[in-house]
Amino acid sequence: MAAEVVLGLGQSNPGSDRHDRDLSVSADIRSNTLAELGPVGLRAGGGAVADGIDELWVGAGVTAEVPLAGSWFVEGSLMPGYYDFTDGVNTKDDLAMRTRLGLGVRLGTGDAVSLALDNKADSDGDWKSRPERLGIQYHHSFGGY
């Protein structure tokens, strides 16, 4: 059963000119913590990101969360997946690795809010030189995160 659903709203190509940016939506689902490496909690996850009307990425992989002082945390994920584009970033391949790095704060209810950067690489590991998406995420916890 899912421990957390993460819904996001963001902007693709945050460093580009205004006419090159699109609204993006994302949804991730994450399991309970499966393993711990010191303070790092590791979980399985899956997600999807739609940028504008012409890009879609869907994948699954591993997510990590590191607690900081108070209710703050750093989150990250590494998920291979299928990438479909029309006019978006051409990775020259249908396989793309999405990475996400974010900073968030956990609320008293167990839910959280985070700000995250996404990036994609093609199957050759060619990473883009700048983030492809900046988004704000709402994490709804089902307990046990």
mmCIF file of N, CA and C in Angstrom:
data_model
loop_
_atom_site.group_PDB
_atom_site.id
_atom_site.type_symbol
_atom_site.label_atom_id
_atom_site.label_comp_id
_atom_site.label_asym_id
_atom_site.label_seq_id
_atom_site.Cartn_x
_atom_site.Cartn_y
_atom_site.Cartn_z
ATOM 1 N N MET A 1 0.838 -1.196 0.000
ATOM 2 C CA MET A 1 0.000 0.000 0.000
ATOM 3 C C MET A 1 0.876 1.251 0.000
ATOM 4 N N ALA A 2 0.405 2.275 -0.647
ATOM 5 C CA ALA A 2 1.153 3.531 -0.723
ATOM 6 C C ALA A 2 1.203 4.214 0.633
ATOM 7 N N ALA A 3 2.344 4.779 0.944
ATOM 8 C CA ALA A 3 2.492 5.555 2.162
ATOM 9 C C ALA A 3 2.311 7.038 1.894
ATOM 10 N N GLU A 4 2.518 7.436 0.628
ATOM 11 C CA GLU A 4 2.471 8.855 0.315
ATOM 12 C C GLU A 4 2.149 9.064 -1.164
ATOM 13 N N VAL A 5 1.317 10.044 -1.427
ATOM 14 C CA VAL A 5 1.047 10.507 -2.785
ATOM 15 C C VAL A 5 1.554 11.938 -2.857
ATOM 16 N N VAL A 6 2.289 12.253 -3.917
ATOM 17 C CA VAL A 6 2.874 13.583 -4.078
ATOM 18 C C VAL A 6 2.323 14.195 -5.361
ATOM 19 N N LEU A 7 1.605 15.296 -5.227
ATOM 20 C CA LEU A 7 1.018 16.001 -6.370
ATOM 21 C C LEU A 7 1.748 17.320 -6.551
ATOM 22 N N GLY A 8 2.121 17.623 -7.790
ATOM 23 C CA GLY A 8 2.916 18.820 -8.017
ATOM 24 C C GLY A 8 2.416 19.684 -9.150
ATOM 25 N N LEU A 9 2.758 20.940 -9.048
ATOM 26 C CA LEU A 9 2.469 21.931 -10.072
ATOM 27 C C LEU A 9 3.760 22.703 -10.287
ATOM 28 N N GLY A 10 4.166 22.853 -11.537
ATOM 29 C CA GLY A 10 5.450 23.497 -11.768
ATOM 30 C C GLY A 10 5.539 24.162 -13.113
ATOM 31 N N GLN A 11 6.775 24.502 -13.440
ATOM 32 C CA GLN A 11 7.065 25.168 -14.694
ATOM 33 C C GLN A 11 8.255 24.462 -15.334
ATOM 34 N N SER A 12 8.100 24.071 -16.590
ATOM 35 C CA SER A 12 9.213 23.456 -17.301
ATOM 36 C C SER A 12 10.165 24.539 -17.793
ATOM 37 N N ASN A 13 11.418 24.159 -17.980
ATOM 38 C CA ASN A 13 12.460 25.065 -18.476
ATOM 39 C C ASN A 13 12.503 26.383 -17.704
ATOM 40 N N PRO A 14 12.690 26.328 -16.367
ATOM 41 C CA PRO A 14 12.611 27.548 -15.558
ATOM 42 C C PRO A 14 13.650 28.605 -15.910
ATOM 43 N N GLY A 15 14.761 28.226 -16.522
ATOM 44 C CA GLY A 15 15.789 29.205 -16.870
ATOM 45 C C GLY A 15 15.658 29.780 -18.264
ATOM 46 N N SER A 16 14.628 29.380 -18.994
ATOM 47 C CA SER A 16 14.463 29.823 -20.387
ATOM 48 C C SER A 16 13.645 31.102 -20.476
ATOM 49 N N ASP A 17 13.623 31.657 -21.689
ATOM 50 C CA ASP A 17 12.769 32.810 -21.945
ATOM 51 C C ASP A 17 11.323 32.437 -21.661
ATOM 52 N N ARG A 18 10.523 33.429 -21.382
ATOM 53 C CA ARG A 18 9.137 33.187 -20.983
ATOM 54 C C ARG A 18 8.355 32.367 -22.005
ATOM 55 N N HIS A 19 8.554 32.588 -23.293
ATOM 56 C CA HIS A 19 7.783 31.869 -24.320
ATOM 57 C C HIS A 19 8.195 30.400 -24.437
ATOM 58 N N ASP A 20 9.307 30.003 -23.822
ATOM 59 C CA ASP A 20 9.766 28.610 -23.871
ATOM 60 C C ASP A 20 9.365 27.802 -22.639
ATOM 61 N N ARG A 21 8.605 28.386 -21.734
ATOM 62 C CA ARG A 21 8.227 27.693 -20.503
ATOM 63 C C ARG A 21 6.781 27.229 -20.578
ATOM 64 N N ASP A 22 6.515 26.048 -20.018
ATOM 65 C CA ASP A 22 5.168 25.486 -19.983
ATOM 66 C C ASP A 22 4.791 25.139 -18.553
ATOM 67 N N LEU A 23 3.496 25.156 -18.284
ATOM 68 C CA LEU A 23 2.979 24.665 -17.018
ATOM 69 C C LEU A 23 3.137 23.150 -17.004
ATOM 70 N N SER A 24 3.511 22.591 -15.868
ATOM 71 C CA SER A 24 3.639 21.136 -15.767
ATOM 72 C C SER A 24 2.917 20.641 -14.528
ATOM 73 N N VAL A 25 2.428 19.417 -14.613
ATOM 74 C CA VAL A 25 1.796 18.763 -13.471
ATOM 75 C C VAL A 25 2.504 17.427 -13.257
ATOM 76 N N SER A 26 2.551 17.009 -11.996
ATOM 77 C CA SER A 26 3.207 15.739 -11.689
ATOM 78 C C SER A 26 2.434 15.003 -10.610
ATOM 79 N N ALA A 27 2.613 13.698 -10.597
ATOM 80 C CA ALA A 27 2.030 12.846 -9.557
ATOM 81 C C ALA A 27 3.007 11.705 -9.295
ATOM 82 N N ASP A 28 3.341 11.507 -8.035
ATOM 83 C CA ASP A 28 4.200 10.396 -7.616
ATOM 84 C C ASP A 28 3.479 9.622 -6.530
ATOM 85 N N ILE A 29 3.811 8.350 -6.431
ATOM 86 C CA ILE A 29 3.321 7.514 -5.345
ATOM 87 C C ILE A 29 4.545 6.849 -4.733
ATOM 88 N N ARG A 30 4.579 6.769 -3.404
ATOM 89 C CA ARG A 30 5.755 6.245 -2.708
ATOM 90 C C ARG A 30 5.341 5.229 -1.653
ATOM 91 N N SER A 31 6.175 4.222 -1.485
ATOM 92 C CA SER A 31 5.919 3.180 -0.486
ATOM 93 C C SER A 31 6.358 3.653 0.897
ATOM 94 N N ASN A 32 6.090 2.829 1.896
ATOM 95 C CA ASN A 32 6.693 3.042 3.207
ATOM 96 C C ASN A 32 8.200 2.874 3.066
ATOM 97 N N THR A 33 8.955 3.319 4.048
ATOM 98 C CA THR A 33 10.406 3.154 4.038
ATOM 99 C C THR A 33 10.747 1.672 3.977
ATOM 100 N N LEU A 34 11.574 1.290 2.999
ATOM 101 C CA LEU A 34 11.965 -0.107 2.811
ATOM 102 C C LEU A 34 13.320 -0.412 3.433
ATOM 103 N N ALA A 35 14.204 0.583 3.483
ATOM 104 C CA ALA A 35 15.540 0.393 4.050
ATOM 105 C C ALA A 35 16.059 1.743 4.521
ATOM 106 N N GLU A 36 17.029 1.696 5.406
ATOM 107 C CA GLU A 36 17.662 2.918 5.889
ATOM 108 C C GLU A 36 19.170 2.781 5.781
ATOM 109 N N LEU A 37 19.800 3.816 5.270
ATOM 110 C CA LEU A 37 21.253 3.913 5.224
ATOM 111 C C LEU A 37 21.631 5.100 6.093
ATOM 112 N N GLY A 38 21.921 4.832 7.363
ATOM 113 C CA GLY A 38 22.125 5.927 8.303
ATOM 114 C C GLY A 38 20.827 6.701 8.433
ATOM 115 N N PRO A 39 20.871 8.019 8.224
ATOM 116 C CA PRO A 39 19.641 8.814 8.341
ATOM 117 C C PRO A 39 18.772 8.809 7.081
ATOM 118 N N VAL A 40 19.239 8.187 6.011
ATOM 119 C CA VAL A 40 18.536 8.218 4.725
ATOM 120 C C VAL A 40 17.499 7.104 4.657
ATOM 121 N N GLY A 41 16.237 7.472 4.479
ATOM 122 C CA GLY A 41 15.163 6.498 4.298
ATOM 123 C C GLY A 41 14.939 6.244 2.819
ATOM 124 N N LEU A 42 14.994 4.974 2.406
ATOM 125 C CA LEU A 42 14.817 4.601 1.001
ATOM 126 C C LEU A 42 13.449 3.981 0.782
ATOM 127 N N ARG A 43 12.793 4.380 -0.305
ATOM 128 C CA ARG A 43 11.459 3.873 -0.631
ATOM 129 C C ARG A 43 11.363 3.583 -2.122
ATOM 130 N N ALA A 44 10.428 2.743 -2.485
ATOM 131 C CA ALA A 44 10.097 2.521 -3.891
ATOM 132 C C ALA A 44 9.090 3.588 -4.300
ATOM 133 N N GLY A 45 9.119 3.959 -5.561
ATOM 134 C CA GLY A 45 8.183 4.971 -6.019
ATOM 135 C C GLY A 45 7.927 4.889 -7.507
ATOM 136 N N GLY A 46 6.886 5.552 -7.917
ATOM 137 C CA GLY A 46 6.542 5.672 -9.323
ATOM 138 C C GLY A 46 6.007 7.064 -9.560
ATOM 139 N N GLY A 47 6.095 7.540 -10.790
ATOM 140 C CA GLY A 47 5.627 8.890 -11.030
ATOM 141 C C GLY A 47 5.337 9.179 -12.483
ATOM 142 N N ALA A 48 4.731 10.339 -12.693
ATOM 143 C CA ALA A 48 4.429 10.832 -14.030
ATOM 144 C C ALA A 48 4.533 12.350 -14.020
ATOM 145 N N VAL A 49 5.033 12.904 -15.119
ATOM 146 C CA VAL A 49 5.125 14.353 -15.288
ATOM 147 C C VAL A 49 4.627 14.690 -16.685
ATOM 148 N N ALA A 50 3.690 15.626 -16.770
ATOM 149 C CA ALA A 50 3.210 16.142 -18.050
ATOM 150 C C ALA A 50 3.594 17.614 -18.130
ATOM 151 N N ASP A 51 4.372 17.965 -19.155
ATOM 152 C CA ASP A 51 4.793 19.351 -19.382
ATOM 153 C C ASP A 51 4.027 19.899 -20.569
ATOM 154 N N GLY A 52 3.234 20.932 -20.333
ATOM 155 C CA GLY A 52 2.449 21.503 -21.418
ATOM 156 C C GLY A 52 1.524 20.447 -21.992
ATOM 157 N N ILE A 53 1.369 20.463 -23.308
ATOM 158 C CA ILE A 53 0.514 19.469 -23.958
ATOM 159 C C ILE A 53 1.321 18.507 -24.816
ATOM 160 N N ASP A 54 2.656 18.619 -24.768
ATOM 161 C CA ASP A 54 3.443 17.837 -25.711
ATOM 162 C C ASP A 54 4.522 16.955 -25.094
ATOM 163 N N GLU A 55 4.619 16.868 -23.782
ATOM 164 C CA GLU A 55 5.619 16.014 -23.154
ATOM 165 C C GLU A 55 4.985 15.180 -22.057
ATOM 166 N N LEU A 56 5.390 13.919 -21.981
ATOM 167 C CA LEU A 56 4.926 13.034 -20.918
ATOM 168 C C LEU A 56 6.061 12.102 -20.533
ATOM 169 N N TRP A 57 6.308 11.979 -19.247
ATOM 170 C CA TRP A 57 7.277 11.025 -18.719
ATOM 171 C C TRP A 57 6.559 10.186 -17.665
ATOM 172 N N VAL A 58 6.767 8.851 -17.692
ATOM 173 C CA VAL A 58 6.193 7.929 -16.709
ATOM 174 C C VAL A 58 7.286 6.941 -16.326
ATOM 175 N N GLY A 59 7.512 6.751 -15.020
ATOM 176 C CA GLY A 59 8.574 5.838 -14.607
ATOM 177 C C GLY A 59 8.438 5.364 -13.179
ATOM 178 N N ALA A 60 9.412 4.564 -12.757
ATOM 179 C CA ALA A 60 9.440 4.018 -11.399
ATOM 180 C C ALA A 60 10.887 3.818 -10.980
ATOM 181 N N GLY A 61 11.131 3.896 -9.679
ATOM 182 C CA GLY A 61 12.490 3.729 -9.184
ATOM 183 C C GLY A 61 12.570 3.874 -7.683
ATOM 184 N N VAL A 62 13.623 4.518 -7.230
ATOM 185 C CA VAL A 62 13.889 4.650 -5.801
ATOM 186 C C VAL A 62 13.808 6.121 -5.400
ATOM 187 N N THR A 63 13.274 6.362 -4.205
ATOM 188 C CA THR A 63 13.232 7.705 -3.638
ATOM 189 C C THR A 63 13.957 7.676 -2.300
ATOM 190 N N ALA A 64 14.445 8.823 -1.890
ATOM 191 C CA ALA A 64 15.166 8.921 -0.621
ATOM 192 C C ALA A 64 14.744 10.197 0.093
ATOM 193 N N GLU A 65 14.765 10.125 1.411
ATOM 194 C CA GLU A 65 14.451 11.301 2.218
ATOM 195 C C GLU A 65 15.422 11.364 3.388
ATOM 196 N N VAL A 66 15.989 12.549 3.609
ATOM 197 C CA VAL A 66 16.927 12.773 4.702
ATOM 198 C C VAL A 66 16.344 13.846 5.608
ATOM 199 N N PRO A 67 16.109 13.518 6.887
ATOM 200 C CA PRO A 67 15.588 14.532 7.801
ATOM 201 C C PRO A 67 16.651 15.580 8.121
ATOM 202 N N LEU A 68 16.212 16.819 8.242
ATOM 203 C CA LEU A 68 17.076 17.916 8.658
ATOM 204 C C LEU A 68 16.573 18.414 10.007
ATOM 205 N N ALA A 69 16.994 19.573 10.426
ATOM 206 C CA ALA A 69 16.558 20.136 11.705
ATOM 207 C C ALA A 69 15.058 20.411 11.692
ATOM 208 N N GLY A 70 14.419 20.162 12.832
ATOM 209 C CA GLY A 70 12.988 20.397 12.949
ATOM 210 C C GLY A 70 12.204 19.488 12.026
ATOM 211 N N SER A 71 11.269 20.053 11.292
ATOM 212 C CA SER A 71 10.416 19.288 10.376
ATOM 213 C C SER A 71 10.918 19.316 8.936
ATOM 214 N N TRP A 72 12.081 19.886 8.698
ATOM 215 C CA TRP A 72 12.620 20.025 7.352
ATOM 216 C C TRP A 72 13.246 18.724 6.867
ATOM 217 N N PHE A 73 13.248 18.531 5.547
ATOM 218 C CA PHE A 73 13.871 17.349 4.955
ATOM 219 C C PHE A 73 14.357 17.661 3.543
ATOM 220 N N VAL A 74 15.289 16.842 3.081
ATOM 221 C CA VAL A 74 15.742 16.859 1.690
ATOM 222 C C VAL A 74 15.235 15.580 1.059
ATOM 223 N N GLU A 75 14.701 15.674 -0.142
ATOM 224 C CA GLU A 75 14.209 14.491 -0.849
ATOM 225 C C GLU A 75 14.901 14.374 -2.195
ATOM 226 N N GLY A 76 14.978 13.151 -2.665
ATOM 227 C CA GLY A 76 15.556 12.916 -3.976
ATOM 228 C C GLY A 76 14.988 11.646 -4.572
ATOM 229 N N SER A 77 15.052 11.532 -5.883
ATOM 230 C CA SER A 77 14.615 10.295 -6.527
ATOM 231 C C SER A 77 15.408 10.081 -7.805
ATOM 232 N N LEU A 78 15.492 8.824 -8.177
ATOM 233 C CA LEU A 78 16.134 8.397 -9.411
ATOM 234 C C LEU A 78 15.211 7.355 -10.026
ATOM 235 N N MET A 79 14.579 7.712 -11.144
ATOM 236 C CA MET A 79 13.574 6.837 -11.747
ATOM 237 C C MET A 79 13.747 6.743 -13.257
ATOM 238 N N PRO A 80 14.065 5.550 -13.772
ATOM 239 C CA PRO A 80 14.036 5.370 -15.219
ATOM 240 C C PRO A 80 12.586 5.269 -15.681
ATOM 241 N N GLY A 81 12.332 5.707 -16.903
ATOM 242 C CA GLY A 81 10.965 5.626 -17.394
ATOM 243 C C GLY A 81 10.846 5.929 -18.869
ATOM 244 N N TYR A 82 9.620 5.920 -19.328
ATOM 245 C CA TYR A 82 9.283 6.197 -20.723
ATOM 246 C C TYR A 82 9.066 7.693 -20.895
ATOM 247 N N TYR A 83 9.655 8.262 -21.928
ATOM 248 C CA TYR A 83 9.546 9.688 -22.206
ATOM 249 C C TYR A 83 8.998 9.879 -23.611
ATOM 250 N N ASP A 84 7.904 10.612 -23.732
ATOM 251 C CA ASP A 84 7.291 10.899 -25.020
ATOM 252 C C ASP A 84 7.242 12.409 -25.191
ATOM 253 N N PHE A 85 7.677 12.908 -26.332
ATOM 254 C CA PHE A 85 7.685 14.344 -26.556
ATOM 255 C C PHE A 85 7.239 14.647 -27.977
ATOM 256 N N THR A 86 6.742 15.857 -28.167
ATOM 257 C CA THR A 86 6.448 16.354 -29.499
ATOM 258 C C THR A 86 7.422 17.478 -29.807
ATOM 259 N N ASP A 87 7.334 18.553 -29.028
ATOM 260 C CA ASP A 87 8.233 19.690 -29.222
ATOM 261 C C ASP A 87 9.134 19.896 -28.017
ATOM 262 N N GLY A 88 9.152 18.966 -27.097
ATOM 263 C CA GLY A 88 9.913 19.131 -25.866
ATOM 264 C C GLY A 88 11.387 18.818 -26.033
ATOM 265 N N VAL A 89 12.053 18.567 -24.922
ATOM 266 C CA VAL A 89 13.474 18.246 -24.920
ATOM 267 C C VAL A 89 13.672 16.882 -25.561
ATOM 268 N N ASN A 90 14.430 16.806 -26.620
ATOM 269 C CA ASN A 90 14.666 15.550 -27.321
ATOM 270 C C ASN A 90 15.830 14.820 -26.670
ATOM 271 N N THR A 91 15.542 13.724 -25.991
ATOM 272 C CA THR A 91 16.607 12.921 -25.398
ATOM 273 C C THR A 91 17.108 11.876 -26.377
ATOM 274 N N LYS A 92 16.583 11.863 -27.597
ATOM 275 C CA LYS A 92 16.952 10.923 -28.662
ATOM 276 C C LYS A 92 16.602 9.488 -28.310
ATOM 277 N N ASP A 93 15.757 9.278 -27.348
ATOM 278 C CA ASP A 93 15.455 7.934 -26.890
ATOM 279 C C ASP A 93 14.118 7.968 -26.162
ATOM 280 N N ASP A 94 13.412 6.844 -26.173
ATOM 281 C CA ASP A 94 12.170 6.763 -25.409
ATOM 282 C C ASP A 94 12.432 6.504 -23.936
ATOM 283 N N LEU A 95 13.641 6.063 -23.593
ATOM 284 C CA LEU A 95 14.000 5.813 -22.205
ATOM 285 C C LEU A 95 14.676 7.054 -21.644
ATOM 286 N N ALA A 96 14.191 7.531 -20.503
ATOM 287 C CA ALA A 96 14.789 8.708 -19.875
ATOM 288 C C ALA A 96 14.847 8.498 -18.370
ATOM 289 N N MET A 97 15.934 8.918 -17.769
ATOM 290 C CA MET A 97 16.127 8.842 -16.326
ATOM 291 C C MET A 97 15.744 10.189 -15.734
ATOM 292 N N ARG A 98 14.756 10.192 -14.837
ATOM 293 C CA ARG A 98 14.382 11.440 -14.174
ATOM 294 C C ARG A 98 15.017 11.469 -12.798
ATOM 295 N N THR A 99 15.662 12.566 -12.494
ATOM 296 C CA THR A 99 16.159 12.795 -11.142
ATOM 297 C C THR A 99 15.380 13.965 -10.561
ATOM 298 N N ARG A 100 15.184 13.915 -9.258
ATOM 299 C CA ARG A 100 14.499 15.004 -8.564
ATOM 300 C C ARG A 100 15.250 15.288 -7.269
ATOM 301 N N LEU A 101 15.436 16.564 -6.979
ATOM 302 C CA LEU A 101 16.052 16.989 -5.728
ATOM 303 C C LEU A 101 15.191 18.098 -5.155
ATOM 304 N N GLY A 102 14.773 17.935 -3.902
ATOM 305 C CA GLY A 102 13.877 18.914 -3.311
ATOM 306 C C GLY A 102 14.162 19.189 -1.850
ATOM 307 N N LEU A 103 13.598 20.275 -1.376
ATOM 308 C CA LEU A 103 13.668 20.670 0.027
ATOM 309 C C LEU A 103 12.239 20.871 0.495
ATOM 310 N N GLY A 104 11.887 20.250 1.627
ATOM 311 C CA GLY A 104 10.513 20.335 2.091
ATOM 312 C C GLY A 104 10.394 20.474 3.589
ATOM 313 N N VAL A 105 9.163 20.691 4.010
ATOM 314 C CA VAL A 105 8.846 20.776 5.433
ATOM 315 C C VAL A 105 7.620 19.908 5.693
ATOM 316 N N ARG A 106 7.718 19.088 6.727
ATOM 317 C CA ARG A 106 6.625 18.200 7.101
ATOM 318 C C ARG A 106 5.709 18.967 8.055
ATOM 319 N N LEU A 107 4.414 18.905 7.797
ATOM 320 C CA LEU A 107 3.406 19.590 8.603
ATOM 321 C C LEU A 107 3.009 18.717 9.785
ATOM 322 N N GLY A 108 2.306 19.275 10.738
ATOM 323 C CA GLY A 108 1.887 18.531 11.920
ATOM 324 C C GLY A 108 1.000 17.336 11.620
ATOM 325 N N THR A 109 0.323 17.342 10.492
ATOM 326 C CA THR A 109 -0.568 16.241 10.100
ATOM 327 C C THR A 109 0.186 15.052 9.510
ATOM 328 N N GLY A 110 1.482 15.232 9.228
ATOM 329 C CA GLY A 110 2.256 14.203 8.538
ATOM 330 C C GLY A 110 2.383 14.492 7.057
ATOM 331 N N ASP A 111 1.520 15.367 6.526
ATOM 332 C CA ASP A 111 1.641 15.796 5.139
ATOM 333 C C ASP A 111 2.846 16.735 5.025
ATOM 334 N N ALA A 112 3.216 17.105 3.820
ATOM 335 C CA ALA A 112 4.384 17.963 3.630
ATOM 336 C C ALA A 112 4.222 18.810 2.379
ATOM 337 N N VAL A 113 5.046 19.843 2.294
ATOM 338 C CA VAL A 113 5.142 20.696 1.119
ATOM 339 C C VAL A 113 6.622 20.780 0.759
ATOM 340 N N SER A 114 6.940 20.664 -0.538
ATOM 341 C CA SER A 114 8.341 20.751 -0.946
ATOM 342 C C SER A 114 8.482 21.518 -2.253
ATOM 343 N N LEU A 115 9.676 22.024 -2.473
ATOM 344 C CA LEU A 115 10.060 22.683 -3.711
ATOM 345 C C LEU A 115 11.153 21.821 -4.328
ATOM 346 N N ALA A 116 10.997 21.434 -5.598
ATOM 347 C CA ALA A 116 11.933 20.477 -6.190
ATOM 348 C C ALA A 116 12.313 20.840 -7.618
ATOM 349 N N LEU A 117 13.510 20.414 -7.994
ATOM 350 C CA LEU A 117 14.018 20.528 -9.358
ATOM 351 C C LEU A 117 14.068 19.146 -9.980
ATOM 352 N N ASP A 118 13.632 19.029 -11.228
ATOM 353 C CA ASP A 118 13.697 17.774 -11.980
ATOM 354 C C ASP A 118 14.682 17.934 -13.133
ATOM 355 N N ASN A 119 15.293 16.810 -13.511
ATOM 356 C CA ASN A 119 16.155 16.762 -14.677
ATOM 357 C C ASN A 119 15.985 15.405 -15.335
ATOM 358 N N LYS A 120 16.227 15.321 -16.632
ATOM 359 C CA LYS A 120 16.126 14.046 -17.353
ATOM 360 C C LYS A 120 17.420 13.782 -18.103
ATOM 361 N N ALA A 121 17.740 12.501 -18.261
ATOM 362 C CA ALA A 121 18.887 12.077 -19.070
ATOM 363 C C ALA A 121 18.423 10.962 -19.986
ATOM 364 N N ASP A 122 19.066 10.844 -21.154
ATOM 365 C CA ASP A 122 18.714 9.754 -22.051
ATOM 366 C C ASP A 122 19.398 8.463 -21.603
ATOM 367 N N SER A 123 19.189 7.392 -22.335
ATOM 368 C CA SER A 123 19.715 6.091 -21.920
ATOM 369 C C SER A 123 21.240 6.028 -21.961
ATOM 370 N N ASP A 124 21.894 6.981 -22.634
ATOM 371 C CA ASP A 124 23.355 7.043 -22.635
ATOM 372 C C ASP A 124 23.895 7.780 -21.417
ATOM 373 N N GLY A 125 22.993 8.312 -20.587
ATOM 374 C CA GLY A 125 23.417 9.039 -19.397
ATOM 375 C C GLY A 125 23.775 10.483 -19.663
ATOM 376 N N ASP A 126 23.371 11.016 -20.812
ATOM 377 C CA ASP A 126 23.650 12.412 -21.135
ATOM 378 C C ASP A 126 22.684 13.320 -20.380
ATOM 379 N N TRP A 127 23.161 13.912 -19.275
ATOM 380 C CA TRP A 127 22.342 14.791 -18.449
ATOM 381 C C TRP A 127 22.249 16.161 -19.089
ATOM 382 N N LYS A 128 21.119 16.781 -18.915
ATOM 383 C CA LYS A 128 20.943 18.144 -19.393
ATOM 384 C C LYS A 128 21.719 19.073 -18.463
ATOM 385 N N SER A 129 22.178 20.200 -18.981
ATOM 386 C CA SER A 129 23.048 21.081 -18.211
ATOM 387 C C SER A 129 22.303 21.936 -17.188
ATOM 388 N N ARG A 130 20.986 21.973 -17.266
ATOM 389 C CA ARG A 130 20.226 22.769 -16.292
ATOM 390 C C ARG A 130 18.921 22.056 -15.977
ATOM 391 N N PRO A 131 18.296 22.403 -14.854
ATOM 392 C CA PRO A 131 17.031 21.750 -14.489
ATOM 393 C C PRO A 131 15.970 21.969 -15.560
ATOM 394 N N GLU A 132 15.150 20.941 -15.758
ATOM 395 C CA GLU A 132 14.094 21.021 -16.758
ATOM 396 C C GLU A 132 12.748 21.376 -16.152
ATOM 397 N N ARG A 133 12.655 21.338 -14.830
ATOM 398 C CA ARG A 133 11.376 21.633 -14.193
ATOM 399 C C ARG A 133 11.615 22.115 -12.774
ATOM 400 N N LEU A 134 10.879 23.140 -12.379
ATOM 401 C CA LEU A 134 10.846 23.614 -11.005
ATOM 402 C C LEU A 134 9.403 23.504 -10.556
ATOM 403 N N GLY A 135 9.165 22.800 -9.455
ATOM 404 C CA GLY A 135 7.787 22.588 -9.031
ATOM 405 C C GLY A 135 7.604 22.625 -7.534
ATOM 406 N N ILE A 136 6.381 22.905 -7.140
ATOM 407 C CA ILE A 136 5.996 22.823 -5.741
ATOM 408 C C ILE A 136 5.137 21.573 -5.595
ATOM 409 N N GLN A 137 5.429 20.776 -4.579
ATOM 410 C CA GLN A 137 4.754 19.502 -4.371
ATOM 411 C C GLN A 137 3.992 19.506 -3.049
ATOM 412 N N TYR A 138 2.838 18.868 -3.062
ATOM 413 C CA TYR A 138 2.094 18.604 -1.837
ATOM 414 C C TYR A 138 2.139 17.101 -1.596
ATOM 415 N N HIS A 139 2.660 16.694 -0.453
ATOM 416 C CA HIS A 139 2.806 15.284 -0.090
ATOM 417 C C HIS A 139 1.667 14.906 0.856
ATOM 418 N N HIS A 140 0.820 13.997 0.439
ATOM 419 C CA HIS A 140 -0.232 13.502 1.333
ATOM 420 C C HIS A 140 0.199 12.148 1.877
ATOM 421 N N SER A 141 0.345 12.085 3.183
ATOM 422 C CA SER A 141 0.817 10.865 3.835
ATOM 423 C C SER A 141 -0.357 10.001 4.276
ATOM 424 N N PHE A 142 -0.223 8.696 4.020
ATOM 425 C CA PHE A 142 -1.205 7.733 4.502
ATOM 426 C C PHE A 142 -0.713 7.067 5.775
ATOM 427 N N GLY A 143 0.319 7.634 6.379
ATOM 428 C CA GLY A 143 0.898 7.083 7.603
ATOM 429 C C GLY A 143 2.114 6.239 7.310
ATOM 430 N N GLY A 144 3.042 6.252 8.229
ATOM 431 C CA GLY A 144 4.194 5.380 8.146
ATOM 432 C C GLY A 144 5.324 5.840 7.264
ATOM 433 N N TYR A 145 5.265 7.070 6.732
ATOM 434 C CA TYR A 145 6.293 7.526 5.799
ATOM 435 C C TYR A 145 7.650 7.267 6.357
#
